[in-house]
Amino acid sequence: DAGITQSPRHKVTETGTPVTLRCHQTENHRYMYWYRQDPGHGLRLIHYSYGVKDTDKGEVSDGYSVSRSKTEDFLLTLESATSSQTSVYFCAISGGGVTGELFFGEGSRLTVL
Amino acid sequence: QKEVEQDPGPLSVPEGAIVSLNCTYSNSAFQYFMWYRQYSRKGPELLMYTYSSGNKEDGRFTAQVDKSSKYISLFIRDSQPSDSATYLCAILTGGGNKLTFGTGTQLKVEL
């Protein structure tokens, strides 16, 4: 299994509170991604990173920010959580190339009350 | 129009059946197509990928791309209960391995 750890795995929070999800990899892969998965929508890209301090927006980036200060860590922050951000969040990593192989973490289940 | 469309199912089949899972896509310029499998409460894992048109076979699994109709398929032969999972098609839509996923088809193979 690819060395990807997401934390926390489960979190319940209240509307308006800040939340940070952490993704840690031990593979030294260049690319890291945050996806959210919701019924009827599948996996949607929130933000991705192509190197330390290099990030870009994905399809559903509003309300989210990211940071990558080290190769191994990619943080996803919800500045002020809303109920619409209740979801399962997946971190993924990739070494690049064109095969489309992303390695996914186990997911972080976030509930915003 | 969504870039990738996939029937969400659920799909229930008896053990040993041939399963056909399908997606359509919108942009004829797309070249790399993948199928991911996701077990319940787990992250997706890459099952197969194909480049451009044609078939690719790996054991009981065959991935097929028809670029003329913008249609991608995954066939599972001799399906097993262990194949019960959600199958997501994905297309490489940007640099840096940016993928766009279908919504996933939930498959249950029953004894």
Short mmCIF file of C-alpha atoms in Angstrom, two decimals:
data_model
loop_
_atom_site.label_atom_id
_atom_site.label_comp_id
_atom_site.label_asym_id
_atom_site.label_seq_id
_atom_site.Cartn_x
_atom_site.Cartn_y
_atom_site.Cartn_z
CA ASP A 1 0.00 0.00 0.00
CA ALA A 2 1.12 3.51 -0.79
CA GLY A 3 2.22 5.34 2.32
CA ILE A 4 -0.56 7.88 2.73
CA THR A 5 -2.02 8.83 6.07
CA GLN A 6 -4.99 11.10 6.53
CA SER A 7 -5.92 12.68 9.83
CA PRO A 8 -8.32 12.91 11.44
CA ARG A 9 -10.26 10.00 9.98
CA HIS A 10 -13.50 11.19 11.49
CA LYS A 11 -14.53 14.62 12.68
CA VAL A 12 -17.77 16.23 13.75
CA THR A 13 -17.79 19.99 14.01
CA GLU A 14 -20.18 22.89 14.10
CA THR A 15 -20.99 25.43 11.42
CA GLY A 16 -18.59 28.34 11.41
CA THR A 17 -15.63 26.58 13.00
CA PRO A 18 -12.30 26.17 11.21
CA VAL A 19 -11.21 22.65 10.27
CA THR A 20 -7.88 21.38 9.00
CA LEU A 21 -7.38 17.98 7.43
CA ARG A 22 -3.90 16.62 7.06
CA CYS A 23 -2.44 14.33 4.44
CA HIS A 24 0.99 12.83 5.01
CA GLN A 25 2.88 10.72 2.47
CA THR A 26 6.06 8.71 2.73
CA GLU A 27 6.48 8.11 -1.02
CA ASN A 28 8.17 11.41 -1.90
CA HIS A 29 5.67 11.89 -4.72
CA ARG A 30 5.53 15.28 -6.38
CA TYR A 31 1.79 15.62 -6.84
CA MET A 32 -0.79 15.68 -4.10
CA TYR A 33 -4.55 16.18 -4.37
CA TRP A 34 -7.61 16.72 -2.23
CA TYR A 35 -10.90 15.30 -3.46
CA ARG A 36 -14.31 15.22 -1.88
CA GLN A 37 -16.78 12.42 -2.49
CA ASP A 38 -20.53 12.90 -2.26
CA PRO A 39 -23.46 10.74 -3.36
CA GLY A 40 -24.51 11.62 -6.88
CA HIS A 41 -21.37 13.65 -7.51
CA GLY A 42 -18.58 11.15 -7.28
CA LEU A 43 -15.07 12.38 -6.63
CA ARG A 44 -14.48 16.06 -7.27
CA LEU A 45 -11.11 17.78 -7.15
CA ILE A 46 -10.81 20.55 -4.58
CA HIS A 47 -7.16 21.58 -4.82
CA TYR A 48 -3.94 20.01 -5.93
CA SER A 49 -0.24 20.60 -5.52
CA TYR A 50 2.59 20.03 -7.94
CA GLY A 51 5.36 20.79 -5.52
CA VAL A 52 6.25 22.54 -2.29
CA LYS A 53 4.39 25.84 -2.12
CA ASP A 54 2.91 25.21 -5.59
CA THR A 55 -0.84 24.69 -5.50
CA ASP A 56 -3.79 25.28 -7.76
CA LYS A 57 -7.54 25.18 -7.63
CA GLY A 58 -9.70 22.31 -8.72
CA GLU A 59 -13.35 22.07 -9.65
CA VAL A 60 -14.85 22.81 -6.22
CA SER A 61 -12.33 25.05 -4.44
CA ASP A 62 -14.66 27.70 -2.96
CA GLY A 63 -14.51 27.67 0.83
CA TYR A 64 -11.26 25.67 0.93
CA SER A 65 -7.61 26.58 1.13
CA VAL A 66 -4.50 24.41 1.06
CA SER A 67 -0.88 24.59 2.01
CA ARG A 68 2.14 22.50 1.26
CA SER A 69 5.26 23.56 3.12
CA LYS A 70 6.94 20.16 2.89
CA THR A 71 6.91 17.48 0.21
CA GLU A 72 5.25 15.01 2.54
CA ASP A 73 2.41 17.13 3.93
CA PHE A 74 -0.62 18.66 2.25
CA LEU A 75 -3.13 20.45 4.44
CA LEU A 76 -6.73 21.23 3.55
CA THR A 77 -8.39 24.00 5.56
CA LEU A 78 -12.01 24.95 5.81
CA GLU A 79 -11.85 28.47 7.21
CA SER A 80 -15.47 28.48 8.34
CA ALA A 81 -17.15 25.13 7.90
CA THR A 82 -20.66 24.93 6.44
CA SER A 83 -23.10 22.03 6.31
CA SER A 84 -22.54 21.75 2.56
CA GLN A 85 -18.97 20.74 3.33
CA THR A 86 -20.14 17.59 5.07
CA SER A 87 -18.42 14.96 2.97
CA VAL A 88 -15.76 12.31 2.76
CA TYR A 89 -12.42 13.85 1.87
CA PHE A 90 -9.74 11.87 0.10
CA CYS A 91 -6.13 12.76 -0.30
CA ALA A 92 -4.29 11.29 -3.26
CA ILE A 93 -0.69 11.30 -4.46
CA SER A 94 0.96 10.72 -7.79
CA GLY A 95 4.51 10.48 -9.04
CA GLY A 96 3.54 12.06 -12.34
CA GLY A 97 3.73 10.37 -15.71
CA VAL A 98 0.68 9.82 -17.87
CA THR A 99 -0.84 6.61 -16.59
CA GLY A 100 -3.33 8.40 -14.39
CA GLU A 101 -2.39 6.38 -11.34
CA LEU A 102 -3.34 8.18 -8.20
CA PHE A 103 -2.88 6.51 -4.85
CA PHE A 104 -5.61 7.38 -2.41
CA GLY A 105 -5.69 7.58 1.34
CA GLU A 106 -8.39 5.99 3.45
CA GLY A 107 -10.50 9.13 3.59
CA SER A 108 -11.57 11.59 6.27
CA ARG A 109 -15.25 11.70 7.09
CA LEU A 110 -16.31 15.22 8.09
CA THR A 111 -19.72 16.11 9.47
CA VAL A 112 -20.63 19.77 9.90
CA LEU A 113 -23.67 20.28 12.11
CA GLN B 1 -22.62 18.91 -20.08
CA LYS B 2 -20.51 16.97 -17.62
CA GLU B 3 -17.13 15.82 -18.85
CA VAL B 4 -17.81 12.26 -17.71
CA GLU B 5 -21.18 10.57 -17.16
CA GLN B 6 -21.69 7.23 -15.46
CA ASP B 7 -24.80 5.29 -14.51
CA PRO B 8 -24.74 5.09 -10.68
CA GLY B 9 -26.60 1.77 -10.46
CA PRO B 10 -26.78 -0.07 -8.15
CA LEU B 11 -26.19 -3.16 -10.22
CA SER B 12 -26.82 -6.60 -8.76
CA VAL B 13 -25.73 -9.76 -10.59
CA PRO B 14 -25.39 -13.45 -9.71
CA GLU B 15 -21.95 -14.96 -9.21
CA GLY B 16 -20.39 -15.99 -12.52
CA ALA B 17 -22.21 -13.37 -14.58
CA ILE B 18 -20.53 -11.08 -17.09
CA VAL B 19 -20.73 -7.49 -15.92
CA SER B 20 -20.65 -4.47 -18.19
CA LEU B 21 -19.98 -1.03 -16.72
CA ASN B 22 -20.05 2.05 -18.90
CA CYS B 23 -19.24 5.74 -19.09
CA THR B 24 -19.58 8.42 -21.70
CA TYR B 25 -17.42 11.49 -22.03
CA SER B 26 -17.74 14.81 -23.77
CA ASN B 27 -14.36 15.84 -25.14
CA SER B 28 -12.95 13.89 -28.05
CA ALA B 29 -9.46 15.17 -27.23
CA PHE B 30 -9.22 13.00 -24.11
CA GLN B 31 -6.70 10.19 -24.54
CA TYR B 32 -6.19 8.41 -21.19
CA PHE B 33 -8.98 6.48 -19.55
CA MET B 34 -8.96 4.66 -16.25
CA TRP B 35 -11.11 2.45 -14.10
CA TYR B 36 -10.83 2.63 -10.34
CA ARG B 37 -12.37 0.23 -7.85
CA GLN B 38 -13.49 1.38 -4.43
CA TYR B 39 -14.48 -0.94 -1.63
CA SER B 40 -16.81 0.33 1.04
CA ARG B 41 -15.17 2.88 3.35
CA LYS B 42 -11.87 2.66 1.47
CA GLY B 43 -10.06 4.89 -0.98
CA PRO B 44 -10.26 4.12 -4.71
CA GLU B 45 -7.52 2.03 -6.30
CA LEU B 46 -6.50 1.90 -9.93
CA LEU B 47 -7.80 -1.19 -11.70
CA MET B 48 -6.85 -0.53 -15.31
CA TYR B 49 -5.95 2.23 -17.70
CA THR B 50 -6.09 2.46 -21.47
CA TYR B 51 -4.66 4.89 -23.96
CA SER B 52 -6.72 6.03 -26.94
CA SER B 53 -9.00 3.42 -28.51
CA GLY B 54 -9.08 -0.32 -28.24
CA ASN B 55 -9.18 -3.02 -25.62
CA LYS B 56 -6.97 -3.93 -22.72
CA GLU B 57 -7.30 -7.16 -20.83
CA ASP B 58 -6.09 -8.10 -17.35
CA GLY B 59 -7.29 -11.44 -16.10
CA ARG B 60 -11.08 -11.33 -15.79
CA PHE B 61 -11.20 -7.60 -16.54
CA THR B 62 -11.34 -5.95 -19.96
CA ALA B 63 -11.33 -2.21 -20.53
CA GLN B 64 -12.61 -0.92 -23.83
CA VAL B 65 -12.55 2.55 -25.36
CA ASP B 66 -14.61 3.60 -28.36
CA LYS B 67 -13.44 7.09 -29.23
CA SER B 68 -15.83 7.44 -32.15
CA SER B 69 -18.79 7.28 -29.78
CA LYS B 70 -16.92 8.63 -26.71
CA TYR B 71 -17.80 5.55 -24.74
CA ILE B 72 -15.68 3.59 -22.27
CA SER B 73 -16.53 0.21 -20.81
CA LEU B 74 -15.28 -2.22 -18.22
CA PHE B 75 -16.22 -5.89 -18.56
CA ILE B 76 -15.85 -8.35 -15.71
CA ARG B 77 -16.00 -12.02 -16.61
CA ASP B 78 -16.94 -14.76 -14.16
CA SER B 79 -17.84 -12.17 -11.53
CA GLN B 80 -17.14 -13.04 -7.90
CA PRO B 81 -18.59 -11.75 -4.63
CA SER B 82 -15.19 -10.14 -4.01
CA ASP B 83 -15.86 -7.93 -7.05
CA SER B 84 -18.64 -6.20 -5.10
CA ALA B 85 -17.52 -2.59 -4.97
CA THR B 86 -18.06 0.77 -6.59
CA TYR B 87 -16.37 1.18 -9.96
CA LEU B 88 -15.40 4.65 -11.09
CA CYS B 89 -14.33 5.62 -14.55
CA ALA B 90 -11.84 8.45 -14.78
CA ILE B 91 -10.32 10.48 -17.56
CA LEU B 92 -7.07 12.39 -17.61
CA THR B 93 -8.28 15.94 -18.19
CA GLY B 94 -5.27 18.02 -17.23
CA GLY B 95 -1.55 18.06 -16.60
CA GLY B 96 -0.16 16.68 -13.36
CA ASN B 97 -2.43 13.64 -13.55
CA LYS B 98 -5.56 15.70 -13.00
CA LEU B 99 -8.42 13.25 -13.30
CA THR B 100 -12.13 13.80 -13.74
CA PHE B 101 -14.17 10.96 -12.29
CA GLY B 102 -17.56 9.57 -13.11
CA THR B 103 -20.02 9.26 -10.23
CA GLY B 104 -19.30 5.54 -9.86
CA THR B 105 -21.43 2.41 -10.34
CA GLN B 106 -22.12 0.31 -7.28
CA LEU B 107 -21.87 -3.41 -8.10
CA LYS B 108 -23.04 -6.29 -5.95
CA VAL B 109 -22.25 -9.86 -6.94
CA GLU B 110 -24.51 -12.27 -5.13
CA LEU B 111 -23.89 -15.93 -4.30
#
